[in-house]
PDB file of C-alpha atoms in Angstrom:
ATOM      1  CA  TYR A  16      -3.455  -2.171   9.471  1.00 90.00           C
ATOM      2  CA  LEU A  17      -2.340  -1.423  12.530  1.00 93.00           C
ATOM      3  CA  TYR A  18       0.481   1.172  11.687  1.00 95.00           C
ATOM      4  CA  THR A  19      -2.389   2.260   9.340  1.00 95.00           C
ATOM      5  CA  GLY A  20      -4.250   3.504  13.015  1.00 96.00           C
ATOM      6  CA  VAL A  21      -1.600   4.184  14.788  1.00 97.00           C
ATOM      7  CA  THR A  22      -1.172   7.015  11.364  1.00 97.00           C
ATOM      8  CA  GLY A  23      -4.555   9.090  12.263  1.00 96.00           C
ATOM      9  CA  TYR A  24      -4.166   8.720  15.866  1.00 97.00           C
ATOM     10  CA  ALA A  25      -0.288  10.311  16.223  1.00 97.00           C
ATOM     11  CA  ALA A  26      -1.412  12.674  13.244  1.00 96.00           C
ATOM     12  CA  LEU A  27      -3.974  14.514  15.936  1.00 96.00           C
ATOM     13  CA  ALA A  28      -2.755  13.390  18.799  1.00 95.00           C
ATOM     14  CA  PRO A  29      -0.695  16.361  20.703  1.00 94.00           C
ATOM     15  CA  ASP A  30       2.097  14.165  21.856  1.00 93.00           C
ATOM     16  CA  ARG A  31       4.436  13.739  18.657  1.00 95.00           C
ATOM     17  CA  GLY A  32       5.868  10.832  20.130  1.00 97.00           C
ATOM     18  CA  TYR A  33       3.162   8.879  18.439  1.00 97.00           C
ATOM     19  CA  ALA A  34       3.863  10.438  15.180  1.00 97.00           C
ATOM     20  CA  GLU A  35       8.025  10.359  16.206  1.00 97.00           C
ATOM     21  CA  ALA A  36       7.539   6.574  16.656  1.00 98.00           C
ATOM     22  CA  ILE A  37       5.467   5.562  13.932  1.00 98.00           C
ATOM     23  CA  GLN A  38       7.926   7.368  11.541  1.00 98.00           C
ATOM     24  CA  ARG A  39      10.839   5.094  13.129  1.00 98.00           C
ATOM     25  CA  ILE A  40       8.568   2.540  12.599  1.00 97.00           C
ATOM     26  CA  TRP A  41       7.933   3.722   9.082  1.00 98.00           C
ATOM     27  CA  GLU A  42      12.014   3.889   8.401  1.00 97.00           C
ATOM     28  CA  ASP A  43      12.776   0.093   9.438  1.00 96.00           C
ATOM     29  CA  ALA A  44      10.098  -1.139   8.103  1.00 95.00           C
ATOM     30  CA  VAL A  45      10.666   1.005   4.400  1.00 96.00           C
ATOM     31  CA  ALA A  46      14.347   0.739   4.877  1.00 95.00           C
ATOM     32  CA  LYS A  47      15.194  -2.974   5.645  1.00 95.00           C
ATOM     33  CA  ARG A  48      11.988  -5.489   5.145  1.00 92.00           C
ATOM     34  CA  THR A  49       9.815  -4.234   1.807  1.00 93.00           C
ATOM     35  CA  TYR A  50      10.500  -6.351  -1.105  1.00 92.00           C
ATOM     36  CA  LEU A  51      11.297  -3.862  -4.232  1.00 91.00           C
ATOM     37  CA  THR A  52       7.493  -4.425  -5.760  1.00 90.00           C
ATOM     38  CA  GLY A  53       6.065  -2.970  -2.173  1.00 91.00           C
ATOM     39  CA  GLY A  54       5.228  -6.884  -1.139  1.00 90.00           C
ATOM     40  CA  VAL A  55       5.763  -7.636   2.801  1.00 87.00           C
ATOM     41  CA  GLY A  56       5.988 -10.751   4.768  1.00 81.00           C
ATOM     42  CA  SER A  57       9.064 -12.428   4.480  1.00 80.00           C
ATOM     43  CA  TYR A  58       8.094 -15.394   5.866  1.00 75.00           C
ATOM     44  CA  ARG A  59       4.507 -17.892   6.211  1.00 71.00           C
ATOM     45  CA  ASP A  60       4.442 -18.953   8.841  1.00 69.00           C
ATOM     46  CA  HIS A  61       4.499 -15.714  10.836  1.00 67.00           C
ATOM     47  CA  GLU A  62       2.673 -13.320   8.166  1.00 68.00           C
ATOM     48  CA  ASP A  63       5.306 -11.114   9.658  1.00 72.00           C
ATOM     49  CA  TYR A  64       8.624  -8.826   9.098  1.00 79.00           C
ATOM     50  CA  GLY A  65      11.581 -10.490   8.982  1.00 80.00           C
ATOM     51  CA  ASP A  66      14.933  -9.831  10.350  1.00 87.00           C
ATOM     52  CA  ASP A  67      16.655  -7.358   8.957  1.00 92.00           C
ATOM     53  CA  PHE A  68      16.762  -7.251   5.172  1.00 93.00           C
ATOM     54  CA  ASP A  69      15.460 -10.920   5.120  1.00 90.00           C
ATOM     55  CA  LEU A  70      13.558 -11.262   2.094  1.00 90.00           C
ATOM     56  CA  PRO A  71      13.438 -14.626   0.428  1.00 88.00           C
ATOM     57  CA  THR A  72      13.088 -14.700  -3.527  1.00 84.00           C
ATOM     58  CA  LEU A  73      10.524 -18.058  -2.951  1.00 79.00           C
ATOM     59  CA  ASN A  74       9.554 -18.435   0.063  1.00 78.00           C
ATOM     60  CA  CYS A  75       8.470 -14.951   0.859  1.00 82.00           C
ATOM     61  CA  TRP A  76       4.660 -14.899   1.949  1.00 83.00           C
ATOM     62  CA  ASN A  77       4.234 -11.823   0.291  1.00 87.00           C
ATOM     63  CA  GLU A  78       0.509 -11.523   1.318  1.00 87.00           C
ATOM     64  CA  VAL A  79      -2.030  -9.474  -0.409  1.00 88.00           C
ATOM     65  CA  CYS A  80      -3.964  -8.381   2.049  1.00 88.00           C
ATOM     66  CA  ALA A  81      -0.607  -6.920   3.680  1.00 90.00           C
ATOM     67  CA  ALA A  82      -0.189  -5.038   0.652  1.00 92.00           C
ATOM     68  CA  CYS A  83      -3.585  -3.785   1.070  1.00 93.00           C
ATOM     69  CA  GLY A  84      -2.950  -2.066   4.406  1.00 93.00           C
ATOM     70  CA  SER A  85       0.440  -0.990   3.164  1.00 95.00           C
ATOM     71  CA  VAL A  86      -0.831   1.333   0.244  1.00 96.00           C
ATOM     72  CA  TRP A  87      -3.829   2.763   3.450  1.00 96.00           C
ATOM     73  CA  TRP A  88      -0.533   3.304   5.376  1.00 97.00           C
ATOM     74  CA  ASN A  89       1.685   5.038   2.612  1.00 98.00           C
ATOM     75  CA  HIS A  90      -1.583   7.173   2.042  1.00 97.00           C
ATOM     76  CA  LYS A  91      -2.103   7.782   5.891  1.00 97.00           C
ATOM     77  CA  MET A  92       1.774   9.064   6.583  1.00 98.00           C
ATOM     78  CA  PHE A  93       1.720  11.258   3.210  1.00 97.00           C
ATOM     79  CA  LEU A  94      -1.255  12.737   5.184  1.00 96.00           C
ATOM     80  CA  MET A  95       0.686  13.690   7.843  1.00 96.00           C
ATOM     81  CA  ASN A  96       3.882  14.487   6.686  1.00 95.00           C
ATOM     82  CA  GLY A  97       3.014  15.937   3.630  1.00 94.00           C
ATOM     83  CA  ASP A  98       5.877  13.702   2.058  1.00 96.00           C
ATOM     84  CA  ALA A  99       6.382  12.380  -1.341  1.00 96.00           C
ATOM     85  CA  LYS A 100       8.339   9.572  -0.581  1.00 98.00           C
ATOM     86  CA  TYR A 101       4.997   6.966   1.219  1.00 98.00           C
ATOM     87  CA  LEU A 102       3.213   7.759  -1.627  1.00 98.00           C
ATOM     88  CA  ASP A 103       6.568   6.060  -4.465  1.00 97.00           C
ATOM     89  CA  VAL A 104       5.839   3.502  -1.223  1.00 97.00           C
ATOM     90  CA  MET A 105       2.141   3.286  -1.949  1.00 97.00           C
ATOM     91  CA  GLU A 106       2.829   3.248  -5.619  1.00 96.00           C
ATOM     92  CA  ARG A 107       5.170   0.613  -6.479  1.00 95.00           C
ATOM     93  CA  THR A 108       2.952  -1.386  -2.957  1.00 95.00           C
ATOM     94  CA  LEU A 109       0.068  -0.850  -5.445  1.00 94.00           C
ATOM     95  CA  TYR A 110       0.653  -1.949  -8.676  1.00 92.00           C
ATOM     96  CA  ASN A 111       3.616  -4.153  -8.208  1.00 91.00           C
ATOM     97  CA  GLY A 112       2.369  -6.503  -4.476  1.00 87.00           C
ATOM     98  CA  LEU A 113      -1.113  -5.448  -4.303  1.00 88.00           C
ATOM     99  CA  LEU A 114      -1.917  -6.068  -8.353  1.00 88.00           C
ATOM    100  CA  ALA A 115      -0.273  -8.983  -9.408  1.00 86.00           C
ATOM    101  CA  GLY A 116      -2.494 -10.682  -6.385  1.00 86.00           C
ATOM    102  CA  VAL A 117      -5.960 -10.164  -8.375  1.00 87.00           C
ATOM    103  CA  SER A 118      -5.880 -11.906 -12.153  1.00 88.00           C
ATOM    104  CA  LEU A 119      -6.873  -9.157 -15.197  1.00 89.00           C
ATOM    105  CA  ARG A 120     -10.018 -10.920 -15.623  1.00 90.00           C
ATOM    106  CA  GLY A 121     -10.964 -10.487 -11.209  1.00 85.00           C
ATOM    107  CA  ASP A 122     -12.190 -13.519 -11.001  1.00 88.00           C
ATOM    108  CA  THR A 123      -8.892 -15.111  -9.410  1.00 88.00           C
ATOM    109  CA  PHE A 124      -6.490 -13.978  -6.393  1.00 85.00           C
ATOM    110  CA  LEU A 125      -3.669 -14.844  -5.049  1.00 84.00           C
ATOM    111  CA  TYR A 126      -2.796 -14.589  -0.697  1.00 83.00           C
ATOM    112  CA  GLN A 127       0.599 -15.365  -0.622  1.00 83.00           C
ATOM    113  CA  ALA A 128       3.037 -13.694  -3.669  1.00 83.00           C
ATOM    114  CA  PRO A 129       6.507 -15.139  -3.928  1.00 82.00           C
ATOM    115  CA  LEU A 130       9.204 -13.609  -6.908  1.00 85.00           C
ATOM    116  CA  LYS A 131      10.220 -17.325  -7.698  1.00 83.00           C
ATOM    117  CA  THR A 132       7.698 -19.990  -7.618  1.00 81.00           C
ATOM    118  CA  TYR A 133       9.397 -23.000 -10.703  1.00 83.00           C
ATOM    119  CA  GLY A 134       5.677 -22.955 -12.347  1.00 80.00           C
ATOM    120  CA  ASP A 135       3.244 -24.887  -9.970  1.00 78.00           C
ATOM    121  CA  PHE A 136       2.037 -21.890  -8.366  1.00 79.00           C
ATOM    122  CA  GLU A 137      -1.631 -20.013  -9.946  1.00 83.00           C
ATOM    123  CA  ARG A 138      -4.271 -17.972  -8.526  1.00 84.00           C
ATOM    124  CA  TYR A 139      -8.058 -19.759  -7.439  1.00 83.00           C
ATOM    125  CA  PRO A 140     -10.690 -17.305  -6.981  1.00 84.00           C
ATOM    126  CA  HIS A 141     -11.539 -18.405  -3.425  1.00 78.00           C
ATOM    127  CA  PHE A 142      -9.798 -19.533  -0.491  1.00 75.00           C
ATOM    128  CA  GLY A 143      -9.725 -19.807   3.227  1.00 72.00           C
ATOM    129  CA  PRO A 144      -8.883 -16.808   5.049  1.00 71.00           C
ATOM    130  CA  ASN A 145     -11.813 -15.343   2.479  1.00 75.00           C
ATOM    131  CA  CYS A 146     -10.008 -11.779   3.593  1.00 78.00           C
ATOM    132  CA  CYS A 147      -7.934 -11.202   0.354  1.00 74.00           C
ATOM    133  CA  PRO A 148     -10.342 -10.461  -2.691  1.00 81.00           C
ATOM    134  CA  PRO A 149     -12.945  -8.223  -0.185  1.00 84.00           C
ATOM    135  CA  ASN A 150      -9.745  -6.325   0.984  1.00 86.00           C
ATOM    136  CA  ILE A 151      -8.572  -6.108  -3.125  1.00 87.00           C
ATOM    137  CA  THR A 152     -12.160  -4.991  -4.051  1.00 87.00           C
ATOM    138  CA  ARG A 153     -12.265  -2.505  -1.120  1.00 91.00           C
ATOM    139  CA  LEU A 154      -8.754  -1.466  -2.153  1.00 93.00           C
ATOM    140  CA  LEU A 155      -9.771  -0.833  -5.356  1.00 90.00           C
ATOM    141  CA  ALA A 156     -12.881   1.264  -4.610  1.00 93.00           C
ATOM    142  CA  SER A 157     -11.167   3.455  -2.684  1.00 92.00           C
ATOM    143  CA  LEU A 158      -8.877   4.480  -5.471  1.00 91.00           C
ATOM    144  CA  GLY A 159     -10.503   7.729  -5.972  1.00 89.00           C
ATOM    145  CA  ASP A 160      -9.597   8.945  -2.193  1.00 91.00           C
ATOM    146  CA  LEU A 161      -6.211   7.831  -2.949  1.00 96.00           C
ATOM    147  CA  ILE A 162      -5.872   9.518  -6.735  1.00 96.00           C
ATOM    148  CA  TYR A 163      -5.336  12.868  -5.258  1.00 95.00           C
ATOM    149  CA  SER A 164      -5.111  15.100  -1.709  1.00 93.00           C
ATOM    150  CA  ALA A 165      -6.596  18.517  -0.894  1.00 90.00           C
ATOM    151  CA  ASP A 166      -5.987  20.438   1.823  1.00 87.00           C
ATOM    152  CA  ASP A 167      -6.586  24.256   2.195  1.00 85.00           C
ATOM    153  CA  ARG A 168      -3.900  25.415  -0.421  1.00 90.00           C
ATOM    154  CA  ASN A 169      -2.902  22.127  -2.053  1.00 92.00           C
ATOM    155  CA  LEU A 170      -4.361  19.502  -4.217  1.00 93.00           C
ATOM    156  CA  TYR A 171      -2.038  16.747  -4.606  1.00 94.00           C
ATOM    157  CA  VAL A 172      -1.737  14.077  -7.224  1.00 95.00           C
ATOM    158  CA  ASN A 173      -0.405  10.772  -5.365  1.00 96.00           C
ATOM    159  CA  LEU A 174      -1.459   8.977  -8.920  1.00 95.00           C
ATOM    160  CA  PHE A 175      -0.668   8.757 -12.391  1.00 92.00           C
ATOM    161  CA  LEU A 176      -3.399   7.358 -14.064  1.00 91.00           C
ATOM    162  CA  GLY A 177      -6.748   8.406 -16.278  1.00 93.00           C
ATOM    163  CA  SER A 178      -9.647  10.585 -13.153  1.00 94.00           C
ATOM    164  CA  THR A 179     -10.870  12.997 -12.551  1.00 94.00           C
ATOM    165  CA  ALA A 180     -10.917  15.262  -9.946  1.00 94.00           C
ATOM    166  CA  ARG A 181     -12.152  18.914  -8.222  1.00 93.00           C
ATOM    167  CA  ALA A 182     -11.347  20.600  -5.042  1.00 92.00           C
ATOM    168  CA  THR A 183     -11.173  23.400  -3.910  1.00 92.00           C
ATOM    169  CA  VAL A 184      -7.676  24.802  -3.113  1.00 92.00           C
ATOM    170  CA  LYS A 185      -7.477  28.744  -1.207  1.00 92.00           C
ATOM    171  CA  GLN A 186     -11.382  28.608  -1.393  1.00 92.00           C
ATOM    172  CA  ILE A 187     -11.127  28.562  -5.205  1.00 93.00           C
ATOM    173  CA  PRO A 188     -13.219  24.655  -6.934  1.00 94.00           C
ATOM    174  CA  VAL A 189     -10.359  23.860  -9.394  1.00 93.00           C
ATOM    175  CA  ALA A 190     -10.489  20.567 -11.245  1.00 95.00           C
ATOM    176  CA  VAL A 191      -8.444  18.347 -12.378  1.00 95.00           C
ATOM    177  CA  LYS A 192      -8.261  15.505 -15.458  1.00 96.00           C
ATOM    178  CA  GLN A 193      -5.830  13.037 -15.971  1.00 96.00           C
ATOM    179  CA  GLU A 194      -5.678  10.799 -18.993  1.00 96.00           C
ATOM    180  CA  THR A 195      -3.112   8.087 -19.947  1.00 91.00           C
ATOM    181  CA  ARG A 196      -3.074   4.820 -21.736  1.00 88.00           C
ATOM    182  CA  TYR A 197      -1.720   2.970 -18.948  1.00 77.00           C
TER     183      TYR A 197
END
């Protein structure tokens, strides 16, 4: 969440140092501290990134709220830089790191999403802290802002999922509709 705010500031700051710093942080976080699923957080004790390439499977933290933050951060990085690599991480985290945190019925949740268990791990209707269920709800409600982006010259399709959107590109109204069988 902090990095999302820093990215928003960096996009507007006249000093390019903020943009360069958040880019270095992003590259380090994604290349050395993010699971292939998009999950982040190596250890429960600190709820943070671990050391370089220290990505355990059984006792990893992979906090679902951190996945929400990662989705929003990567979207902001895309808006600032226009590079699809941020959307790739956003999509991977959304589909694998975040959606694992909620049941198909939408009534039970994970706080931690380990990559391996011995079959004794389950979702719960509530737990403390109470951040994950509302953050998942908030993120799913904001999907409309994440699926497409537009500027004066371009309309970007950030996520491929059934949806419609309207935008103005080069002063021309544009409508887009995606249909999938997801």
